């Protein structure tokens, strides 16, 4: 990837292109999008400020400033991006959304989604890349530990019950859900009827009936779930549970002989159960309807340039309000290969609530606090995500800095 010191080279090249009859903004945008695509950025931000438009790339989940364009080019930059997505260039006072087809920008083979919004200093444009193929197809390619993987594969073979894939924003929940659906669609011994309700549909899946949740009209997600029940589904994927109505309708499906896969925003597996109770789901519904509560995070992997700290003192850090002392760890450094960030790629860590454990189930039914549930789960054999994080640091896969960033501890 190219770091900010290369941005000045991109500018020089664009100026040269302009002198030989081209257009500066067209040339620099082409370069920015090509570089972003080449280094696998997920998003590019064109953030207008008082004096300049800041260009940022999101790499492995983290935003990096790449460079600045003088604000004299701000309006034309936004206009050019809108042209690429067939949006109305004169419409600058309200948000717009559009898609840019693969290869519309030379050498950018990924499809892009562009969204604009009016801000104090002009239009802010965010470009999101769609990889034409999700890189991780099946659950065994996601990086789950073997115990969690086997548990997931066992659970999706069942004919009923819910699999809740939980975690904070950006923790890869959708990728996991898609991988489970692909496993069911492509690798089941018998043909299964799979229906999804998504907002939006992120990837097309073979042998799966994917339905985008309607935004207009009277139909709610809950209504849609009810309609889908008449479509003779065996497996139902509900993109995300956000409220009581959706949770109830989805879990009802899981209780009546359908395998349900859904995602839910939560900080830990125990927290997910607590939050479902909070929004009004009865504990006995969770007991009978839920087969698996997975919670996951993505952490950046250290690049091979990482170094071992000179000081041999053990490091203490807190994850999920629990203190750990590291016997060994490595620190990010930065090299041309990782664009100076010190990281390349991401690793997945996860935990799964042992719902077959009597004590854990009693804790759920008694509406015990999240911290109590977590302790019961650990006694019941759950390897908490914090312990998985510690082993990733000790084996040098990721750094204490990254774990602090992801878990927000001290
Ligand atoms: Zn490096």
mmCIF file of C-alpha atoms and ligand atoms in Angstrom:
data_model
loop_
_atom_site.group_PDB
_atom_site.id
_atom_site.type_symbol
_atom_site.label_atom_id
_atom_site.label_comp_id
_atom_site.label_asym_id
_atom_site.label_seq_id
_atom_site.Cartn_x
_atom_site.Cartn_y
_atom_site.Cartn_z
ATOM 1 C CA UNK A 1 0.000 0.000 0.000
ATOM 2 C CA UNK A 2 1.128 3.557 -0.522
ATOM 3 C CA UNK A 3 1.547 5.725 2.526
ATOM 4 C CA UNK A 4 0.964 9.452 2.740
ATOM 5 C CA UNK A 5 4.455 10.301 1.596
ATOM 6 C CA UNK A 6 3.528 8.783 -1.753
ATOM 7 C CA UNK A 7 0.452 10.939 -2.011
ATOM 8 C CA UNK A 8 2.662 13.813 -3.166
ATOM 9 C CA UNK A 9 3.830 11.588 -6.053
ATOM 10 C CA UNK A 10 0.215 10.906 -7.013
ATOM 11 C CA UNK A 11 -0.385 14.672 -7.077
ATOM 12 C CA UNK A 12 2.676 15.264 -9.269
ATOM 13 C CA UNK A 13 1.509 12.584 -11.722
ATOM 14 C CA UNK A 14 -2.000 14.060 -11.842
ATOM 15 C CA UNK A 15 -0.548 17.515 -12.526
ATOM 16 C CA UNK A 16 1.523 16.062 -15.347
ATOM 17 C CA UNK A 17 -1.599 14.419 -16.764
ATOM 18 C CA UNK A 18 -3.373 17.790 -16.610
ATOM 19 C CA UNK A 19 -0.518 19.512 -18.476
ATOM 20 C CA UNK A 20 -0.671 16.960 -21.259
ATOM 21 C CA UNK A 21 -4.335 17.593 -21.938
ATOM 22 C CA UNK A 22 -5.981 15.521 -19.203
ATOM 23 C CA UNK A 23 -7.933 16.633 -16.179
ATOM 24 C CA UNK A 24 -6.305 16.941 -12.759
ATOM 25 C CA UNK A 25 -9.301 15.824 -10.697
ATOM 26 C CA UNK A 26 -10.105 12.899 -12.984
ATOM 27 C CA UNK A 27 -6.477 11.763 -12.824
ATOM 28 C CA UNK A 28 -6.024 12.096 -9.074
ATOM 29 C CA UNK A 29 -9.341 10.359 -8.320
ATOM 30 C CA UNK A 30 -8.423 7.521 -10.622
ATOM 31 C CA UNK A 31 -5.134 7.136 -8.780
ATOM 32 C CA UNK A 32 -6.707 7.317 -5.314
ATOM 33 C CA UNK A 33 -9.313 4.664 -6.157
ATOM 34 C CA UNK A 34 -6.744 2.406 -7.852
ATOM 35 C CA UNK A 35 -4.412 2.597 -4.862
ATOM 36 C CA UNK A 36 -7.278 2.013 -2.416
ATOM 37 C CA UNK A 37 -8.397 -1.025 -4.378
ATOM 38 C CA UNK A 38 -4.841 -2.359 -4.657
ATOM 39 C CA UNK A 39 -4.236 -2.222 -0.909
ATOM 40 C CA UNK A 40 -7.659 -3.723 -0.127
ATOM 41 C CA UNK A 41 -9.091 -0.673 1.615
ATOM 42 C CA UNK A 42 -12.750 -1.222 2.484
ATOM 43 C CA UNK A 43 -13.675 2.480 2.301
ATOM 44 C CA UNK A 44 -12.308 5.787 1.039
ATOM 45 C CA UNK A 45 -13.470 9.019 2.658
ATOM 46 C CA UNK A 46 -13.367 12.399 0.943
ATOM 47 C CA UNK A 47 -13.797 14.616 3.954
ATOM 48 C CA UNK A 48 -14.125 18.325 3.110
ATOM 49 C CA UNK A 49 -12.608 20.778 5.599
ATOM 50 C CA UNK A 50 -12.024 24.512 5.649
ATOM 51 C CA UNK A 51 -8.807 24.393 3.618
ATOM 52 C CA UNK A 52 -8.604 20.945 2.135
ATOM 53 C CA UNK A 53 -10.375 17.698 1.352
ATOM 54 C CA UNK A 54 -8.856 15.012 3.529
ATOM 55 C CA UNK A 55 -8.464 11.598 1.885
ATOM 56 C CA UNK A 56 -8.726 8.636 4.227
ATOM 57 C CA UNK A 57 -8.525 4.884 3.633
ATOM 58 C CA UNK A 58 -10.025 2.305 5.950
ATOM 59 C CA UNK A 59 -7.545 -0.587 6.130
ATOM 60 C CA UNK A 60 -8.274 -3.688 8.197
ATOM 61 C CA UNK A 61 -10.980 -1.744 9.991
ATOM 62 C CA UNK A 62 -8.840 1.270 10.913
ATOM 63 C CA UNK A 63 -8.986 4.698 9.284
ATOM 64 C CA UNK A 64 -5.739 6.235 7.966
ATOM 65 C CA UNK A 65 -5.187 9.706 6.548
ATOM 66 C CA UNK A 66 -3.624 9.315 3.118
ATOM 67 C CA UNK A 67 -3.346 12.940 1.982
ATOM 68 C CA UNK A 68 -5.147 16.173 1.199
ATOM 69 C CA UNK A 69 -6.524 17.845 -1.894
ATOM 70 C CA UNK A 70 -6.679 21.658 -1.876
ATOM 71 C CA UNK A 71 -10.263 22.766 -1.267
ATOM 72 C CA UNK A 72 -10.375 24.543 -4.645
ATOM 73 C CA UNK A 73 -10.899 21.032 -6.049
ATOM 74 C CA UNK A 74 -13.536 20.021 -3.479
ATOM 75 C CA UNK A 75 -16.655 20.664 -5.557
ATOM 76 C CA UNK A 76 -15.216 19.093 -8.690
ATOM 77 C CA UNK A 77 -14.008 16.043 -6.757
ATOM 78 C CA UNK A 78 -17.480 15.389 -5.377
ATOM 79 C CA UNK A 79 -19.017 16.038 -8.805
ATOM 80 C CA UNK A 80 -16.661 13.616 -10.537
ATOM 81 C CA UNK A 81 -17.413 10.852 -8.015
ATOM 82 C CA UNK A 82 -21.126 11.458 -8.577
ATOM 83 C CA UNK A 83 -20.660 11.178 -12.344
ATOM 84 C CA UNK A 84 -18.987 7.795 -11.835
ATOM 85 C CA UNK A 85 -22.043 6.592 -9.894
ATOM 86 C CA UNK A 86 -24.580 8.186 -12.295
ATOM 87 C CA UNK A 87 -25.823 10.559 -9.590
ATOM 88 C CA UNK A 88 -27.166 14.066 -10.144
ATOM 89 C CA UNK A 89 -24.183 16.411 -9.978
ATOM 90 C CA UNK A 90 -26.276 19.561 -9.498
ATOM 91 C CA UNK A 91 -28.045 18.082 -6.480
ATOM 92 C CA UNK A 92 -25.692 18.995 -3.633
ATOM 93 C CA UNK A 93 -28.028 19.773 -0.745
ATOM 94 C CA UNK A 94 -29.332 16.286 -0.069
ATOM 95 C CA UNK A 95 -27.691 12.872 0.340
ATOM 96 C CA UNK A 96 -27.412 10.526 -2.641
ATOM 97 C CA UNK A 97 -26.388 6.908 -3.080
ATOM 98 C CA UNK A 98 -25.232 5.013 -6.119
ATOM 99 C CA UNK A 99 -23.087 2.228 -7.476
ATOM 100 C CA UNK A 100 -20.017 2.301 -9.675
ATOM 101 C CA UNK A 101 -19.625 -0.779 -11.835
ATOM 102 C CA UNK A 102 -16.455 -2.823 -11.931
ATOM 103 C CA UNK A 103 -13.816 -1.373 -14.302
ATOM 104 C CA UNK A 104 -15.686 1.945 -14.678
ATOM 105 C CA UNK A 105 -12.462 3.313 -13.217
ATOM 106 C CA UNK A 106 -9.579 1.673 -15.109
ATOM 107 C CA UNK A 107 -7.998 -1.194 -13.139
ATOM 108 C CA UNK A 108 -10.535 -1.038 -10.329
ATOM 109 C CA UNK A 109 -12.213 -4.409 -10.711
ATOM 110 C CA UNK A 110 -14.300 -4.167 -7.554
ATOM 111 C CA UNK A 111 -17.746 -2.668 -7.565
ATOM 112 C CA UNK A 112 -18.038 0.504 -5.469
ATOM 113 C CA UNK A 113 -20.922 2.046 -3.581
ATOM 114 C CA UNK A 114 -20.831 5.827 -3.319
ATOM 115 C CA UNK A 115 -22.741 7.886 -0.810
ATOM 116 C CA UNK A 116 -22.772 11.663 -0.494
ATOM 117 C CA UNK A 117 -23.899 13.970 2.292
ATOM 118 C CA UNK A 118 -23.903 17.756 2.524
ATOM 119 C CA UNK A 119 -21.618 19.040 5.302
ATOM 120 C CA UNK A 120 -20.583 22.478 6.507
ATOM 121 C CA UNK A 121 -17.612 22.581 4.096
ATOM 122 C CA UNK A 122 -19.186 20.856 1.145
ATOM 123 C CA UNK A 123 -20.184 17.391 0.110
ATOM 124 C CA UNK A 124 -18.609 14.501 1.942
ATOM 125 C CA UNK A 125 -18.266 11.435 -0.245
ATOM 126 C CA UNK A 126 -17.644 7.928 1.026
ATOM 127 C CA UNK A 127 -16.700 5.159 -1.373
ATOM 128 C CA UNK A 128 -17.209 1.614 -0.190
ATOM 129 C CA UNK A 129 -15.638 -1.272 -2.055
ATOM 130 C CA UNK A 130 -17.521 -4.471 -2.717
ATOM 131 C CA UNK A 131 -15.234 -7.367 -3.296
ATOM 132 C CA UNK A 132 -16.810 -9.301 -6.162
ATOM 133 C CA UNK A 133 -16.359 -12.444 -4.119
ATOM 134 C CA UNK A 134 -16.405 -12.597 -0.376
ATOM 135 C CA UNK A 135 -12.897 -13.737 0.406
ATOM 136 C CA UNK A 136 -14.023 -16.126 3.111
ATOM 137 C CA UNK A 137 -16.491 -18.613 1.757
ATOM 138 C CA UNK A 138 -17.004 -21.274 4.359
ATOM 139 C CA UNK A 139 -16.872 -21.375 8.165
ATOM 140 C CA UNK A 140 -13.630 -23.393 8.142
ATOM 141 C CA UNK A 141 -11.906 -20.489 6.339
ATOM 142 C CA UNK A 142 -12.789 -17.832 8.905
ATOM 143 C CA UNK A 143 -10.169 -18.716 11.491
ATOM 144 C CA UNK A 144 -12.401 -20.114 14.246
ATOM 145 C CA UNK A 145 -10.699 -22.316 16.800
ATOM 146 C CA UNK A 146 -11.495 -25.961 16.181
ATOM 147 C CA UNK A 147 -13.869 -26.355 19.155
ATOM 148 C CA UNK A 148 -15.998 -23.368 18.064
ATOM 149 C CA UNK A 149 -15.976 -24.461 14.424
ATOM 150 C CA UNK A 150 -17.141 -27.991 15.227
ATOM 151 C CA UNK A 151 -19.843 -26.596 17.503
ATOM 152 C CA UNK A 152 -21.093 -24.296 14.707
ATOM 153 C CA UNK A 153 -21.076 -27.062 12.109
ATOM 154 C CA UNK A 154 -23.001 -29.331 14.472
ATOM 155 C CA UNK A 155 -25.535 -26.611 15.202
ATOM 156 C CA UNK A 156 -26.340 -25.819 11.564
ATOM 157 C CA UNK A 157 -27.070 -29.485 10.907
ATOM 158 C CA UNK A 158 -30.071 -29.209 13.229
ATOM 159 C CA UNK A 159 -33.561 -28.579 11.902
ATOM 160 C CA UNK A 160 -34.540 -25.950 14.461
ATOM 161 C CA UNK A 161 -33.112 -23.428 16.876
ATOM 162 C CA UNK A 162 -31.382 -20.088 16.538
ATOM 163 C CA UNK A 163 -27.742 -19.268 15.950
ATOM 164 C CA UNK A 164 -27.013 -15.752 17.169
ATOM 165 C CA UNK A 165 -23.852 -14.267 15.727
ATOM 166 C CA UNK A 166 -23.075 -11.316 17.974
ATOM 167 C CA UNK A 167 -20.344 -8.725 18.410
ATOM 168 C CA UNK A 168 -19.826 -4.974 18.104
ATOM 169 C CA UNK A 169 -19.947 -3.105 14.784
ATOM 170 C CA UNK A 170 -17.179 -4.170 12.403
ATOM 171 C CA UNK A 171 -16.568 -7.516 14.083
ATOM 172 C CA UNK A 172 -17.313 -9.570 10.971
ATOM 173 C CA UNK A 173 -20.752 -10.858 12.038
ATOM 174 C CA UNK A 174 -22.177 -10.718 8.508
ATOM 175 C CA UNK A 175 -19.162 -12.535 7.046
ATOM 176 C CA UNK A 176 -19.710 -15.354 9.532
ATOM 177 C CA UNK A 177 -23.442 -15.504 8.809
ATOM 178 C CA UNK A 178 -22.799 -15.660 5.055
ATOM 179 C CA UNK A 179 -20.239 -18.415 5.531
ATOM 180 C CA UNK A 180 -22.799 -20.456 7.497
ATOM 181 C CA UNK A 181 -25.370 -19.937 4.731
ATOM 182 C CA UNK A 182 -22.873 -21.044 2.071
ATOM 183 C CA UNK A 183 -22.049 -24.126 4.117
ATOM 184 C CA UNK A 184 -25.772 -24.941 4.263
ATOM 185 C CA UNK A 185 -26.404 -24.191 0.589
ATOM 186 C CA UNK A 186 -23.330 -25.894 -0.851
ATOM 187 C CA UNK A 187 -22.299 -28.606 1.560
ATOM 188 C CA UNK A 188 -25.503 -30.011 3.071
ATOM 189 C CA UNK A 189 -26.134 -33.662 2.399
ATOM 190 C CA UNK A 190 -29.763 -32.921 1.597
ATOM 191 C CA UNK A 191 -31.212 -29.957 -0.271
ATOM 192 C CA UNK A 192 -32.427 -27.285 2.143
ATOM 193 C CA UNK A 193 -34.843 -24.439 1.522
ATOM 194 C CA UNK A 194 -33.002 -21.256 2.547
ATOM 195 C CA UNK A 195 -34.619 -17.803 2.675
ATOM 196 C CA UNK A 196 -32.978 -14.560 3.799
ATOM 197 C CA UNK A 197 -34.218 -11.111 4.803
ATOM 198 C CA UNK A 198 -31.420 -8.590 4.476
ATOM 199 C CA UNK A 199 -30.842 -4.870 4.571
ATOM 200 C CA UNK A 200 -29.061 -4.565 2.183
ATOM 201 C CA UNK A 201 -28.109 -7.751 0.325
ATOM 202 C CA UNK A 202 -24.309 -7.646 0.475
ATOM 203 C CA UNK A 203 -23.416 -10.736 -1.530
ATOM 204 C CA UNK A 204 -25.388 -12.911 -3.883
ATOM 205 C CA UNK A 205 -25.576 -16.537 -2.760
ATOM 206 C CA UNK A 206 -26.326 -19.510 -4.972
ATOM 207 C CA UNK A 207 -29.334 -21.669 -4.088
ATOM 208 C CA UNK A 208 -30.549 -19.104 -1.522
ATOM 209 C CA UNK A 209 -33.691 -16.944 -1.880
ATOM 210 C CA UNK A 210 -32.419 -13.526 -0.819
ATOM 211 C CA UNK A 211 -34.919 -10.785 -0.117
ATOM 212 C CA UNK A 212 -34.097 -7.161 0.597
ATOM 213 C CA UNK A 213 -36.134 -5.726 3.468
ATOM 214 C CA UNK A 214 -38.531 -3.142 2.057
ATOM 215 C CA UNK A 215 -38.011 0.424 3.228
ATOM 216 C CA UNK A 216 -41.211 1.946 1.986
ATOM 217 C CA UNK A 217 -44.785 1.016 2.636
ATOM 218 C CA UNK A 218 -46.459 -0.555 5.595
ATOM 219 C CA UNK A 219 -44.539 -3.826 5.685
ATOM 220 C CA UNK A 220 -42.304 -4.246 8.709
ATOM 221 C CA UNK A 221 -39.510 -6.774 9.102
ATOM 222 C CA UNK A 222 -41.823 -8.682 11.429
ATOM 223 C CA UNK A 223 -44.493 -8.917 8.697
ATOM 224 C CA UNK A 224 -41.862 -10.057 6.241
ATOM 225 C CA UNK A 225 -40.760 -12.837 8.583
ATOM 226 C CA UNK A 226 -44.386 -13.986 8.848
ATOM 227 C CA UNK A 227 -44.780 -13.988 5.054
ATOM 228 C CA UNK A 228 -41.574 -15.918 4.653
ATOM 229 C CA UNK A 229 -42.939 -18.661 6.881
ATOM 230 C CA UNK A 230 -45.441 -19.398 4.078
ATOM 231 C CA UNK A 231 -42.550 -19.882 1.650
ATOM 232 C CA UNK A 232 -41.778 -23.281 3.165
ATOM 233 C CA UNK A 233 -38.341 -22.354 4.477
ATOM 234 C CA UNK A 234 -36.141 -24.709 6.457
ATOM 235 C CA UNK A 235 -33.448 -22.138 7.108
ATOM 236 C CA UNK A 236 -34.176 -18.459 7.693
ATOM 237 C CA UNK A 237 -31.520 -15.752 7.848
ATOM 238 C CA UNK A 238 -32.618 -12.437 9.337
ATOM 239 C CA UNK A 239 -29.854 -9.889 8.696
ATOM 240 C CA UNK A 240 -30.000 -8.206 12.068
ATOM 241 C CA UNK A 241 -32.229 -8.232 15.120
ATOM 242 C CA UNK A 242 -32.669 -4.660 16.332
ATOM 243 C CA UNK A 243 -35.888 -4.683 18.317
ATOM 244 C CA UNK A 244 -38.326 -6.801 20.268
ATOM 245 C CA UNK A 245 -40.738 -7.387 17.372
ATOM 246 C CA UNK A 246 -38.046 -8.749 15.088
ATOM 247 C CA UNK A 247 -36.522 -10.814 17.892
ATOM 248 C CA UNK A 248 -39.889 -12.341 18.809
ATOM 249 C CA UNK A 249 -40.896 -13.171 15.248
ATOM 250 C CA UNK A 250 -37.459 -14.649 14.480
ATOM 251 C CA UNK A 251 -37.285 -16.752 17.629
ATOM 252 C CA UNK A 252 -40.841 -17.936 17.011
ATOM 253 C CA UNK A 253 -39.570 -19.346 13.704
ATOM 254 C CA UNK A 254 -36.702 -21.038 15.548
ATOM 255 C CA UNK A 255 -39.179 -22.581 18.011
ATOM 256 C CA UNK A 256 -41.404 -23.958 15.258
ATOM 257 C CA UNK A 257 -38.984 -26.137 13.343
ATOM 258 C CA UNK A 258 -36.800 -23.695 11.421
ATOM 259 C CA UNK A 259 -33.110 -23.108 11.667
ATOM 260 C CA UNK A 260 -32.617 -19.389 12.270
ATOM 261 C CA UNK A 261 -29.380 -17.526 11.699
ATOM 262 C CA UNK A 262 -29.212 -13.890 12.702
ATOM 263 C CA UNK A 263 -26.834 -11.215 13.951
ATOM 264 C CA UNK A 264 -27.183 -9.088 17.047
ATOM 265 C CA UNK A 265 -25.139 -6.212 18.428
ATOM 266 C CA UNK A 266 -23.545 -7.182 21.773
ATOM 267 C CA UNK A 267 -20.217 -6.878 23.571
ATOM 268 C CA UNK A 268 -20.002 -10.497 24.717
ATOM 269 C CA UNK A 269 -21.961 -13.738 24.490
ATOM 270 C CA UNK A 270 -23.320 -13.255 28.017
ATOM 271 C CA UNK A 271 -24.174 -9.649 27.189
ATOM 272 C CA UNK A 272 -26.182 -10.801 24.153
ATOM 273 C CA UNK A 273 -28.420 -12.948 26.348
ATOM 274 C CA UNK A 274 -28.794 -10.121 28.872
ATOM 275 C CA UNK A 275 -29.749 -7.659 26.160
ATOM 276 C CA UNK A 276 -32.339 -9.973 24.624
ATOM 277 C CA UNK A 277 -33.959 -10.302 28.065
ATOM 278 C CA UNK A 278 -33.814 -6.529 28.432
ATOM 279 C CA UNK A 279 -35.729 -5.904 25.216
ATOM 280 C CA UNK A 280 -38.432 -8.233 26.501
ATOM 281 C CA UNK A 281 -37.634 -11.732 25.295
ATOM 282 C CA UNK A 282 -38.701 -14.268 27.919
ATOM 283 C CA UNK A 283 -35.825 -16.395 29.255
ATOM 284 C CA UNK A 284 -37.757 -19.613 28.561
ATOM 285 C CA UNK A 285 -37.916 -18.626 24.861
ATOM 286 C CA UNK A 286 -34.143 -18.331 24.888
ATOM 287 C CA UNK A 287 -33.859 -21.698 26.586
ATOM 288 C CA UNK A 288 -36.016 -23.519 24.056
ATOM 289 C CA UNK A 289 -35.231 -21.475 20.961
ATOM 290 C CA UNK A 290 -31.538 -20.614 20.995
ATOM 291 C CA UNK A 291 -28.895 -23.221 20.088
ATOM 292 C CA UNK A 292 -25.806 -21.065 19.894
ATOM 293 C CA UNK A 293 -24.743 -17.596 21.032
ATOM 294 C CA UNK A 294 -21.476 -16.711 19.396
ATOM 295 C CA UNK A 295 -19.636 -13.475 20.065
ATOM 296 C CA UNK A 296 -16.714 -12.430 17.908
ATOM 297 C CA UNK A 297 -14.148 -9.706 17.266
ATOM 298 C CA UNK A 298 -11.639 -8.990 14.542
ATOM 299 C CA UNK A 299 -8.129 -7.915 15.512
ATOM 300 C CA UNK A 300 -5.412 -6.771 13.159
ATOM 301 C CA UNK A 301 -2.518 -9.160 12.602
ATOM 302 C CA UNK A 302 0.976 -7.846 13.139
ATOM 303 C CA UNK A 303 3.019 -7.564 9.936
ATOM 304 C CA UNK A 304 6.214 -9.622 9.780
ATOM 305 C CA UNK A 305 8.131 -6.406 10.571
ATOM 306 C CA UNK A 306 6.876 -6.561 14.192
ATOM 307 C CA UNK A 307 9.527 -6.475 16.905
ATOM 308 C CA UNK A 308 10.014 -7.939 20.343
ATOM 309 C CA UNK A 309 10.196 -5.221 23.013
ATOM 310 C CA UNK A 310 13.632 -4.490 24.450
ATOM 311 C CA UNK A 311 12.377 -4.397 28.004
ATOM 312 C CA UNK A 312 11.748 -7.874 29.354
ATOM 313 C CA UNK A 313 9.267 -6.684 31.921
ATOM 314 C CA UNK A 314 5.954 -8.477 31.851
ATOM 315 C CA UNK A 315 3.054 -6.376 30.638
ATOM 316 C CA UNK A 316 -0.245 -6.205 32.475
ATOM 317 C CA UNK A 317 -3.443 -5.268 30.716
ATOM 318 C CA UNK A 318 -7.158 -5.385 31.283
ATOM 319 C CA UNK A 319 -9.589 -7.049 28.887
ATOM 320 C CA UNK A 320 -13.315 -7.208 29.654
ATOM 321 C CA UNK A 321 -12.636 -6.006 33.227
ATOM 322 C CA UNK A 322 -10.220 -8.865 33.824
ATOM 323 C CA UNK A 323 -6.463 -8.392 34.397
ATOM 324 C CA UNK A 324 -3.900 -10.404 32.456
ATOM 325 C CA UNK A 325 -0.103 -10.506 32.602
ATOM 326 C CA UNK A 326 1.661 -11.304 29.352
ATOM 327 C CA UNK A 327 4.768 -13.458 29.409
ATOM 328 C CA UNK A 328 5.726 -12.473 25.857
ATOM 329 C CA UNK A 329 4.415 -10.177 23.157
ATOM 330 C CA UNK A 330 5.428 -8.254 20.042
ATOM 331 C CA UNK A 331 4.975 -4.638 18.981
ATOM 332 C CA UNK A 332 4.062 -3.056 15.627
ATOM 333 C CA UNK A 333 6.867 -1.353 13.723
ATOM 334 C CA UNK A 334 5.950 -0.537 10.123
ATOM 335 C CA UNK A 335 7.577 -1.305 6.792
ATOM 336 C CA UNK A 336 6.744 -0.735 3.101
ATOM 337 C CA UNK A 337 4.840 -4.043 2.993
ATOM 338 C CA UNK A 338 2.297 -2.867 5.567
ATOM 339 C CA UNK A 339 2.370 0.757 4.420
ATOM 340 C CA UNK A 340 3.937 1.762 7.709
ATOM 341 C CA UNK A 341 0.884 0.653 9.721
ATOM 342 C CA UNK A 342 2.616 -2.354 11.320
ATOM 343 C CA UNK A 343 -0.355 -4.609 10.543
ATOM 344 C CA UNK A 344 -1.543 -6.787 7.672
ATOM 345 C CA UNK A 345 -4.818 -8.685 7.623
ATOM 346 C CA UNK A 346 -7.030 -9.620 10.513
ATOM 347 C CA UNK A 347 -7.615 -12.543 12.835
ATOM 348 C CA UNK A 348 -10.896 -13.636 14.357
ATOM 349 C CA UNK A 349 -11.431 -14.414 18.016
ATOM 350 C CA UNK A 350 -14.701 -15.669 19.416
ATOM 351 C CA UNK A 351 -16.496 -17.234 22.345
ATOM 352 C CA UNK A 352 -19.646 -19.316 22.499
ATOM 353 C CA UNK A 353 -21.979 -19.574 25.470
ATOM 354 C CA UNK A 354 -22.300 -23.210 26.637
ATOM 355 C CA UNK A 355 -26.100 -23.326 26.565
ATOM 356 C CA UNK A 356 -26.161 -27.058 27.276
ATOM 357 C CA UNK A 357 -24.682 -26.390 30.717
ATOM 358 C CA UNK A 358 -27.386 -26.616 33.423
ATOM 359 C CA UNK A 359 -25.910 -23.871 35.575
ATOM 360 C CA UNK A 360 -25.662 -21.477 32.624
ATOM 361 C CA UNK A 361 -29.271 -22.229 31.645
ATOM 362 C CA UNK A 362 -30.445 -21.707 35.204
ATOM 363 C CA UNK A 363 -28.594 -18.390 35.182
ATOM 364 C CA UNK A 364 -30.427 -17.365 32.006
ATOM 365 C CA UNK A 365 -33.814 -18.415 33.432
ATOM 366 C CA UNK A 366 -33.114 -16.559 36.695
ATOM 367 C CA UNK A 367 -32.179 -13.437 34.697
ATOM 368 C CA UNK A 368 -28.767 -13.286 36.346
ATOM 369 C CA UNK A 369 -26.459 -10.349 35.650
ATOM 370 C CA UNK A 370 -24.101 -10.466 32.685
ATOM 371 C CA UNK A 371 -21.016 -10.790 34.910
ATOM 372 C CA UNK A 372 -22.582 -13.725 36.778
ATOM 373 C CA UNK A 373 -23.575 -15.379 33.517
ATOM 374 C CA UNK A 374 -20.078 -14.959 32.217
ATOM 375 C CA UNK A 375 -18.619 -16.646 35.297
ATOM 376 C CA UNK A 376 -21.096 -19.494 35.069
ATOM 377 C CA UNK A 377 -20.203 -19.888 31.397
ATOM 378 C CA UNK A 378 -16.493 -20.059 32.227
ATOM 379 C CA UNK A 379 -17.192 -22.688 34.881
ATOM 380 C CA UNK A 380 -19.227 -24.506 32.241
ATOM 381 C CA UNK A 381 -16.200 -24.667 29.954
ATOM 382 C CA UNK A 382 -16.389 -21.479 27.891
ATOM 383 C CA UNK A 383 -12.991 -20.155 26.864
ATOM 384 C CA UNK A 384 -13.702 -16.418 27.066
ATOM 385 C CA UNK A 385 -12.732 -14.157 24.203
ATOM 386 C CA UNK A 386 -10.291 -12.377 26.556
ATOM 387 C CA UNK A 387 -8.290 -15.591 27.037
ATOM 388 C CA UNK A 388 -8.207 -16.085 23.275
ATOM 389 C CA UNK A 389 -6.931 -12.503 22.917
ATOM 390 C CA UNK A 390 -4.136 -13.209 25.399
ATOM 391 C CA UNK A 391 -2.933 -16.260 23.504
ATOM 392 C CA UNK A 392 -2.930 -14.260 20.242
ATOM 393 C CA UNK A 393 -0.700 -11.634 21.896
ATOM 394 C CA UNK A 394 1.617 -14.213 23.447
ATOM 395 C CA UNK A 395 2.045 -15.986 20.149
ATOM 396 C CA UNK A 396 2.853 -12.650 18.475
ATOM 397 C CA UNK A 397 -0.145 -12.663 16.108
ATOM 398 C CA UNK A 398 -1.388 -9.322 17.385
ATOM 399 C CA UNK A 399 -0.169 -6.609 19.744
ATOM 400 C CA UNK A 400 -1.327 -5.331 23.151
ATOM 401 C CA UNK A 401 -2.040 -1.962 21.433
ATOM 402 C CA UNK A 402 -4.428 -3.602 19.045
ATOM 403 C CA UNK A 403 -6.198 -5.526 21.813
ATOM 404 C CA UNK A 404 -6.585 -2.275 23.759
ATOM 405 C CA UNK A 405 -8.002 -0.580 20.667
ATOM 406 C CA UNK A 406 -10.503 -3.368 20.033
ATOM 407 C CA UNK A 407 -11.561 -3.956 23.636
ATOM 408 C CA UNK A 408 -11.158 -0.383 24.854
ATOM 409 C CA UNK A 409 -9.522 -1.474 28.145
ATOM 410 C CA UNK A 410 -6.560 0.036 29.998
HETATM 411 ZN ZN1 LIG B 1 5.367 -4.235 8.019
#
